[in-house]
PDB file of C-alpha atoms in Angstrom:
ATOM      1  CA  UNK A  12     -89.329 -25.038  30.822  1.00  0.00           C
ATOM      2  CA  UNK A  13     -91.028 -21.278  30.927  1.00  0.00           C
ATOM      3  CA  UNK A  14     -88.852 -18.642  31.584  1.00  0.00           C
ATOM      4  CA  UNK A  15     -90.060 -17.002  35.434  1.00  0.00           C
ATOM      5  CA  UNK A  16     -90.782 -13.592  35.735  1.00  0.00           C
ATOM      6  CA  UNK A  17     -87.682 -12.569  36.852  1.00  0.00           C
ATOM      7  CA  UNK A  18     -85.845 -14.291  34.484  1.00  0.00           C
ATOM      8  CA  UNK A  19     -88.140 -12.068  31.611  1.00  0.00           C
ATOM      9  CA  UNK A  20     -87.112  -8.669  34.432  1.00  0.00           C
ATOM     10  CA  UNK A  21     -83.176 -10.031  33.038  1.00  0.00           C
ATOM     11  CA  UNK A  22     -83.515 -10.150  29.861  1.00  0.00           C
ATOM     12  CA  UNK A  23     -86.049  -6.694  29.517  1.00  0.00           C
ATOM     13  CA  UNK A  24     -83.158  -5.094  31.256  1.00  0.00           C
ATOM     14  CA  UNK A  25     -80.728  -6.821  29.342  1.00  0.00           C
ATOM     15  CA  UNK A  26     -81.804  -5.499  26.392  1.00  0.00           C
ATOM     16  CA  UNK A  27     -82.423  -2.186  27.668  1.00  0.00           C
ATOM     17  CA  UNK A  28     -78.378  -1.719  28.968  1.00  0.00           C
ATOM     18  CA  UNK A  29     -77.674  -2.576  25.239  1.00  0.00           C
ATOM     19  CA  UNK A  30     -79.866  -0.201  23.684  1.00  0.00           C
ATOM     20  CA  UNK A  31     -78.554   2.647  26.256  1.00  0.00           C
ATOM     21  CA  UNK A  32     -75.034   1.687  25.483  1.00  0.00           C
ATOM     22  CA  UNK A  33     -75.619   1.954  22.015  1.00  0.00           C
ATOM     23  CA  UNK A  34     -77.318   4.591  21.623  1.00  0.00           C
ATOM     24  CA  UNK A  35     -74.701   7.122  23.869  1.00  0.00           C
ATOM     25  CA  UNK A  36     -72.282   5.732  21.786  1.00  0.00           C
ATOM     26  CA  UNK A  37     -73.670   6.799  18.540  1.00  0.00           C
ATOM     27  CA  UNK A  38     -74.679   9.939  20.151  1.00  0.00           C
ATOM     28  CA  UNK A  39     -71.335  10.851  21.413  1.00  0.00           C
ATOM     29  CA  UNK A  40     -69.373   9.605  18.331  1.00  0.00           C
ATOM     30  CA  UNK A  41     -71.469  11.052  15.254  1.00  0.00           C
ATOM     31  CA  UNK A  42     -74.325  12.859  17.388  1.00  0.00           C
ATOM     32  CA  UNK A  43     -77.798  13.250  18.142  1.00  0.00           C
ATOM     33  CA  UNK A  44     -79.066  15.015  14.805  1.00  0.00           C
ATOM     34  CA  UNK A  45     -77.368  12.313  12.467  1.00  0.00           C
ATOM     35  CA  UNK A  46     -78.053   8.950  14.341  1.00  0.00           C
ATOM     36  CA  UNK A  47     -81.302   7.173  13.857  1.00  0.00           C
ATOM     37  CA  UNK A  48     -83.123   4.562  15.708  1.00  0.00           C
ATOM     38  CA  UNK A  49     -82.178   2.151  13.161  1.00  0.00           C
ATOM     39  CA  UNK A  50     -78.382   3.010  13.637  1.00  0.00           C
ATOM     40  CA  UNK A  51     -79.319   2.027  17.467  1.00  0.00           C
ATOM     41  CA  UNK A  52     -80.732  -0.762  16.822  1.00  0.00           C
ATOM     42  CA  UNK A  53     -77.966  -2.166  14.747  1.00  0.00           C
ATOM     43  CA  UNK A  54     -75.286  -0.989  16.924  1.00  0.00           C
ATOM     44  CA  UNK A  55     -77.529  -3.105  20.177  1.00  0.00           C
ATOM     45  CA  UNK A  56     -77.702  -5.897  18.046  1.00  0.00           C
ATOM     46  CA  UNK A  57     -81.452  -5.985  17.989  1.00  0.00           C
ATOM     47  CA  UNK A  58     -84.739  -5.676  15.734  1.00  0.00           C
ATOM     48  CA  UNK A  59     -86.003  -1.988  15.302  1.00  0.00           C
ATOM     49  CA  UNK A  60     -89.470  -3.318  16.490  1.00  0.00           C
ATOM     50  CA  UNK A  61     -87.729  -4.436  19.931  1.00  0.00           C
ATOM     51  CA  UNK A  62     -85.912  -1.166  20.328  1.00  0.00           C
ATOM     52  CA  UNK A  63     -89.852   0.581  20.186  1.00  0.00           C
ATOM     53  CA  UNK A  64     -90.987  -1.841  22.804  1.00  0.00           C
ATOM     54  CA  UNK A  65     -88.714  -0.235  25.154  1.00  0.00           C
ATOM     55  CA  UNK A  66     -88.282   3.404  23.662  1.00  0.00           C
ATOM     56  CA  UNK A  67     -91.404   4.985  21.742  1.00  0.00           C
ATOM     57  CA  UNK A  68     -88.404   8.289  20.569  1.00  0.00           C
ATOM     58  CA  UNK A  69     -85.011   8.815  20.344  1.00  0.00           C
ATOM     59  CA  UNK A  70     -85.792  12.293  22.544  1.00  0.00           C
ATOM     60  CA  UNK A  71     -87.146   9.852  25.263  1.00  0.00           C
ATOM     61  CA  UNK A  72     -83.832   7.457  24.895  1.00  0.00           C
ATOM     62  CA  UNK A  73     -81.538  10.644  25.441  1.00  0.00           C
ATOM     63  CA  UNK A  74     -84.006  12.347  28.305  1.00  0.00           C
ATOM     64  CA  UNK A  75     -83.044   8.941  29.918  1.00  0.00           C
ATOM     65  CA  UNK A  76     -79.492   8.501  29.482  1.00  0.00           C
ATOM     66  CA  UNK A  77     -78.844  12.398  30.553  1.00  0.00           C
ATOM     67  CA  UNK A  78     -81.325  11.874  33.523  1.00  0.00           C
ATOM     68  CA  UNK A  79     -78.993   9.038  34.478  1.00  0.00           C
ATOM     69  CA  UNK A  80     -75.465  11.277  34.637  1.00  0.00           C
ATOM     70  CA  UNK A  81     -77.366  13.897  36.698  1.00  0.00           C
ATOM     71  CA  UNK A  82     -78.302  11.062  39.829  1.00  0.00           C
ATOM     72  CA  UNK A  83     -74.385  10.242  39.084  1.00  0.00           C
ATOM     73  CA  UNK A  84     -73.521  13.497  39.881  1.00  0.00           C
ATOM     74  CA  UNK A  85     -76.179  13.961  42.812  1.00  0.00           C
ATOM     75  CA  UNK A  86     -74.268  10.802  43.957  1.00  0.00           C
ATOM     76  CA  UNK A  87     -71.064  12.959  44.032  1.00  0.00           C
ATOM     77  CA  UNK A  88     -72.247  15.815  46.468  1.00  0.00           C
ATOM     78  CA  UNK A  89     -73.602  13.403  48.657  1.00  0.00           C
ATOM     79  CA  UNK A  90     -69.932  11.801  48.411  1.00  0.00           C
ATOM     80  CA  UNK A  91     -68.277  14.807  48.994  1.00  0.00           C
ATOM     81  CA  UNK A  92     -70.467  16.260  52.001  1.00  0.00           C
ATOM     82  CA  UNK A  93     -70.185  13.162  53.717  1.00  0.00           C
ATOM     83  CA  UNK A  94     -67.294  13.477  56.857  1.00  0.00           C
ATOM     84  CA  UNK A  95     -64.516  11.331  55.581  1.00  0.00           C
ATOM     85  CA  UNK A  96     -61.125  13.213  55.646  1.00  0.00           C
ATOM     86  CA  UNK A  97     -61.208  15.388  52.383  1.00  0.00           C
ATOM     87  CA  UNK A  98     -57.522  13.677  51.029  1.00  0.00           C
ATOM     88  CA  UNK A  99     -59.676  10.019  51.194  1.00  0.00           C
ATOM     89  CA  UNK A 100     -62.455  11.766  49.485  1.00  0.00           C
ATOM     90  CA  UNK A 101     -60.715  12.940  46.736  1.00  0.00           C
ATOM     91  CA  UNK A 102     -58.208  10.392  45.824  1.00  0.00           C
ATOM     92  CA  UNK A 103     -60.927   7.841  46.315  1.00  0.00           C
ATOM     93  CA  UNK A 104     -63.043   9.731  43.598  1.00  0.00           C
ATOM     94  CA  UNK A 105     -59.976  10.316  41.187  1.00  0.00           C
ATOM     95  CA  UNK A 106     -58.941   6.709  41.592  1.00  0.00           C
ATOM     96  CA  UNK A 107     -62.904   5.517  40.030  1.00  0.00           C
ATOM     97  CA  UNK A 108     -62.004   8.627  37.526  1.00  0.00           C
ATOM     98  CA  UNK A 109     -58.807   6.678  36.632  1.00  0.00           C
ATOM     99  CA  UNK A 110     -60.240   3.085  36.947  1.00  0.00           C
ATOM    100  CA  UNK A 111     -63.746   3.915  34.569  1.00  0.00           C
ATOM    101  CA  UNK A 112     -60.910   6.145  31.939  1.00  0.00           C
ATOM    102  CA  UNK A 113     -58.614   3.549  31.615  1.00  0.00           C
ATOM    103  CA  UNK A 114     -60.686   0.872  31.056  1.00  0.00           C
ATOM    104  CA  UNK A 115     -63.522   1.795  28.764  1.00  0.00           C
ATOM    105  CA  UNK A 116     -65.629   4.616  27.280  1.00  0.00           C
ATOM    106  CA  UNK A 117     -69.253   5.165  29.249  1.00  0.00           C
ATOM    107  CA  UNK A 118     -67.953   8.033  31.481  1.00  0.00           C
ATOM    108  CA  UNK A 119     -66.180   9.539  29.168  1.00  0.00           C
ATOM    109  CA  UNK A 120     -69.520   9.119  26.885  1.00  0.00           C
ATOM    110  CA  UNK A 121     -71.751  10.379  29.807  1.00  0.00           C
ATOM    111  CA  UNK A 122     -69.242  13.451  30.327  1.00  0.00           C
ATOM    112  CA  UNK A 123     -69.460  14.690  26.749  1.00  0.00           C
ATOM    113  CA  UNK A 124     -73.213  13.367  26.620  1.00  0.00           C
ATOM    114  CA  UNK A 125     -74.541  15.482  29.467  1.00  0.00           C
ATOM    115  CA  UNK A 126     -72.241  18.842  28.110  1.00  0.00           C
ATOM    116  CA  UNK A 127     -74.090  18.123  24.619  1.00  0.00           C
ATOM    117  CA  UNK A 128     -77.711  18.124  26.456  1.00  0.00           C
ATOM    118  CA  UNK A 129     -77.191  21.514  28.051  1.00  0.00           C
ATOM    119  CA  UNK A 130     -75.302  23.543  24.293  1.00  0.00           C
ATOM    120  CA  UNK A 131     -78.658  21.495  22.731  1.00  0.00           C
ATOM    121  CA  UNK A 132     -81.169  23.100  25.022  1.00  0.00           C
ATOM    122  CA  UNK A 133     -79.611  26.167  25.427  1.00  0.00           C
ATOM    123  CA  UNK A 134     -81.290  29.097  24.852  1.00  0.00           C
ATOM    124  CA  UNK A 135     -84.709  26.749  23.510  1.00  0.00           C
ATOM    125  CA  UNK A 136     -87.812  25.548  24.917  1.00  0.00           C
ATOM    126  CA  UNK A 137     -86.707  21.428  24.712  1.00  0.00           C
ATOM    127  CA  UNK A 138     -86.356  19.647  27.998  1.00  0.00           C
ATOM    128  CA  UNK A 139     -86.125  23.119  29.864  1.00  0.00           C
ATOM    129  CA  UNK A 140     -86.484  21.207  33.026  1.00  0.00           C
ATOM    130  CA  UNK A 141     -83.789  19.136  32.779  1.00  0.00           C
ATOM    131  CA  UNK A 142     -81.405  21.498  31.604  1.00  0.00           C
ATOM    132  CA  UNK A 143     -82.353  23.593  34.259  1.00  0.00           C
ATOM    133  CA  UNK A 144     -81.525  20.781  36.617  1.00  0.00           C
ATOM    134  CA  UNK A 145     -78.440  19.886  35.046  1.00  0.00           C
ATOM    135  CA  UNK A 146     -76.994  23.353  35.659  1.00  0.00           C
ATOM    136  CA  UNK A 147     -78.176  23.027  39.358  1.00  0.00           C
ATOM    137  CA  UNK A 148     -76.833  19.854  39.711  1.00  0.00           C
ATOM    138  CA  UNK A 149     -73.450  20.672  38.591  1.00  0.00           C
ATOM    139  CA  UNK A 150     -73.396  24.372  40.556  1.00  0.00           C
ATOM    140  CA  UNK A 151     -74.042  21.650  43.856  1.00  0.00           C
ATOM    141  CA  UNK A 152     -71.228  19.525  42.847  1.00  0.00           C
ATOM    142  CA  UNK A 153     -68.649  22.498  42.438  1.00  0.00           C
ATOM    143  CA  UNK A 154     -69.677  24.142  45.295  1.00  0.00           C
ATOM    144  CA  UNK A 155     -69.132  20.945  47.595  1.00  0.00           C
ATOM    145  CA  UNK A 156     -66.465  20.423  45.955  1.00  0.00           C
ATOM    146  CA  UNK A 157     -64.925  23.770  46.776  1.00  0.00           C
ATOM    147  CA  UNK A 158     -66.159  23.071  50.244  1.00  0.00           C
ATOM    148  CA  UNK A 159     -64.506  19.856  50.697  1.00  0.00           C
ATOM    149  CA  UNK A 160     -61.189  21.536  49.451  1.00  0.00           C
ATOM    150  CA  UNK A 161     -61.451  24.370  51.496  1.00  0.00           C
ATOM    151  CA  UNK A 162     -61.785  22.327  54.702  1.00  0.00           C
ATOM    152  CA  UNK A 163     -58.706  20.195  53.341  1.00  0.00           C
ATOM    153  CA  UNK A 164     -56.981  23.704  53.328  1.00  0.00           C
ATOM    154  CA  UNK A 165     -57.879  24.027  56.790  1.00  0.00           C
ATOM    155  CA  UNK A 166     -56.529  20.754  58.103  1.00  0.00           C
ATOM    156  CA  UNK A 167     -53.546  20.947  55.912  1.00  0.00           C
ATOM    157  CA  UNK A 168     -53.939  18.523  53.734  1.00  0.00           C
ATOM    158  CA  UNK A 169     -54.500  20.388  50.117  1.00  0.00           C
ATOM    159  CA  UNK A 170     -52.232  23.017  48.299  1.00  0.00           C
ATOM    160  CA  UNK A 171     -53.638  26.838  49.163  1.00  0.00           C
ATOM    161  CA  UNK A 172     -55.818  28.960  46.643  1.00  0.00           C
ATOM    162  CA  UNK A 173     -59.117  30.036  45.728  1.00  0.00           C
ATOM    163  CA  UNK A 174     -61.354  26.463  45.957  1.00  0.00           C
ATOM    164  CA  UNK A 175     -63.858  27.594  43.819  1.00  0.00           C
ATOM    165  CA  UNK A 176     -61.188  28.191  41.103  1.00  0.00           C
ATOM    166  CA  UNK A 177     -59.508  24.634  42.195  1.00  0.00           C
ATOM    167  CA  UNK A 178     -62.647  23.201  42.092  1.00  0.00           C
ATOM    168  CA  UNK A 179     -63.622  24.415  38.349  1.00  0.00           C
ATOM    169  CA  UNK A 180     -60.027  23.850  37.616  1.00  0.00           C
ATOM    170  CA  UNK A 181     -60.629  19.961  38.610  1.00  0.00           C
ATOM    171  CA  UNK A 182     -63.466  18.834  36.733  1.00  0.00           C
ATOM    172  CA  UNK A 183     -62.285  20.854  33.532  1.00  0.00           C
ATOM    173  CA  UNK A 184     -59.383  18.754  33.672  1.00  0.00           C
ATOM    174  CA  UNK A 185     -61.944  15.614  33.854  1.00  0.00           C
ATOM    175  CA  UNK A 186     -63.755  16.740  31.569  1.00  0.00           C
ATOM    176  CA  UNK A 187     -61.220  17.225  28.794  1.00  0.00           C
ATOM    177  CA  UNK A 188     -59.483  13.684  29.883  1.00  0.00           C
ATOM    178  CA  UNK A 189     -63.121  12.328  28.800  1.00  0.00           C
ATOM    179  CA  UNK A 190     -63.150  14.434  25.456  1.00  0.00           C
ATOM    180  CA  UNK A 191     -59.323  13.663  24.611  1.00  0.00           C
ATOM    181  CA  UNK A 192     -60.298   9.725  24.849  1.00  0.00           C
ATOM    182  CA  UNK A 193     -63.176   9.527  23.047  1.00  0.00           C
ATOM    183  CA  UNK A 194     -60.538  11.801  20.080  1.00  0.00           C
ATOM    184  CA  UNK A 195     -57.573   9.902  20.475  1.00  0.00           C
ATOM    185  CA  UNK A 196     -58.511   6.783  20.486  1.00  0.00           C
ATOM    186  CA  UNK A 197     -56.332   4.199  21.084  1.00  0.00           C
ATOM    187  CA  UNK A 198     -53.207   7.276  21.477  1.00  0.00           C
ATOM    188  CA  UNK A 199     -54.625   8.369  24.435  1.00  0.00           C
ATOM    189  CA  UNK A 200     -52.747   8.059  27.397  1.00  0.00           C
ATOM    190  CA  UNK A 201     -54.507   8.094  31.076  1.00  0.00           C
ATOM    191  CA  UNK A 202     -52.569  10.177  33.368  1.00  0.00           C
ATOM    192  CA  UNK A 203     -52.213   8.682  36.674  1.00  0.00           C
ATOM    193  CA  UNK A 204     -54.315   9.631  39.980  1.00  0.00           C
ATOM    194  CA  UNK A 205     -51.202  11.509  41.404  1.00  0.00           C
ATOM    195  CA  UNK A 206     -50.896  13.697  38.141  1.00  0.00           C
ATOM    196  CA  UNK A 207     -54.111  14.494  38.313  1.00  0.00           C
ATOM    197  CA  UNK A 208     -54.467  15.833  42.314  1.00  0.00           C
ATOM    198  CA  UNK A 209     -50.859  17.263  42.197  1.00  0.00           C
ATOM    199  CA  UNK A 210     -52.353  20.880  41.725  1.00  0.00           C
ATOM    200  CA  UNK A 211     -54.411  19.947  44.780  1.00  0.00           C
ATOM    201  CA  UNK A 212     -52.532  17.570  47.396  1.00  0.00           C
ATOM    202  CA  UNK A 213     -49.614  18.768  49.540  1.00  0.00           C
ATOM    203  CA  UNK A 214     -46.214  16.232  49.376  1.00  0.00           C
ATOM    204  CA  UNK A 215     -45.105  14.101  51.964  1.00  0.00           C
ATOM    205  CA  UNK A 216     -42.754  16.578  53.834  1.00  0.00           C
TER     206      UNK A 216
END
């Protein structure tokens, strides 16, 4: 029986999640500059030729997976400017944090993939536009994210200080949880959702 045109839409995108999975990995683990497209395509399980049916250059592979974080993160200042209570917002986005650490490496890979886009383009001509988005992107997200905190200050519901310092403070903290897992390996060890908000959330009194 013929396969129907949705059933080919599976598979294409199938075989495109493997070839994006791949592919961060290898970027993440031994870098842009020394993995190939054959490396990919042995990593995805798949025939070279297949991988160029869906990618014609490894540039356009990584343009894809870095435009991918960046909606992630435009997802996260639309999370955090939405009118939820800012103690909901925040534990519910540390408790995915947790959740996606514990259990497996694409953020992680997407935090350290999206840092190596903007130290590659730095100061160069190369996807300009998307670095220059990146950057914007992730000045939105700190300063809702100093927002949000600051109104939690005001209902009295975070610890006091400087939000845009407890906001920078925050996602560094992510951000090296992501590097230390992808390091350690199997040693590392995920601290838990109230470890990581403690700086931020008032106790119980």
């Amino acid at each position: 029986m013929p396969r129907t045109k949705e059933q080919f839409e599976e598979m294409r995108n199938a075989t495109r999640d493997k070839i994006r999975s791949a592919a961060m990995q290898l970027f993440v683990h031994q870098g842009f500059g020394s993995t190939n497209v054959q490396d990919i395509a042995d990593t995805a399980g798949i025939s070279i030729g297949l991988l160029y049916r869906h990618y014609r250059t490894k540039d356009q592979l990584l343009k894809e997976l870095v435009a991918y974080a960046v909606e992630g993160l435009k997802r996260n200042v639309l999370f955090f400017e939405s009118d939820q209570s800012p103690k909901q917002l925040i534990s519910h986005f540390v408790n995915e944090v947790y959740t996606d650490l514990l259990n497996g490496e694409e953020l992680a890979n997407l935090l350290i993939l999206i840092n190596q886009a903007l130290f590659a383009s730095a100061g160069t001509d190369s996807n300009s536009n998307q670095h220059d988005e990146i950057l914007q992107v992730n000045a939105r997200l700190l300063d809702a994210t100093a927002r949000l905190i600051r109104k939690g200050q005001q209902l009295g519901e975070f610890r006091l200080g400087d939000p845009h310092e407890m906001a920078v403070y925050f996602y560094a903290s992510i951000q090296g949880l992501a590097e230390m897992k992808i390091l350690l390996k199997s040693n590392f060890t995920m601290p838990s959702p109230s470890v990581l908000t403690a700086f931020l959330i008032k106790e119980m009194e």
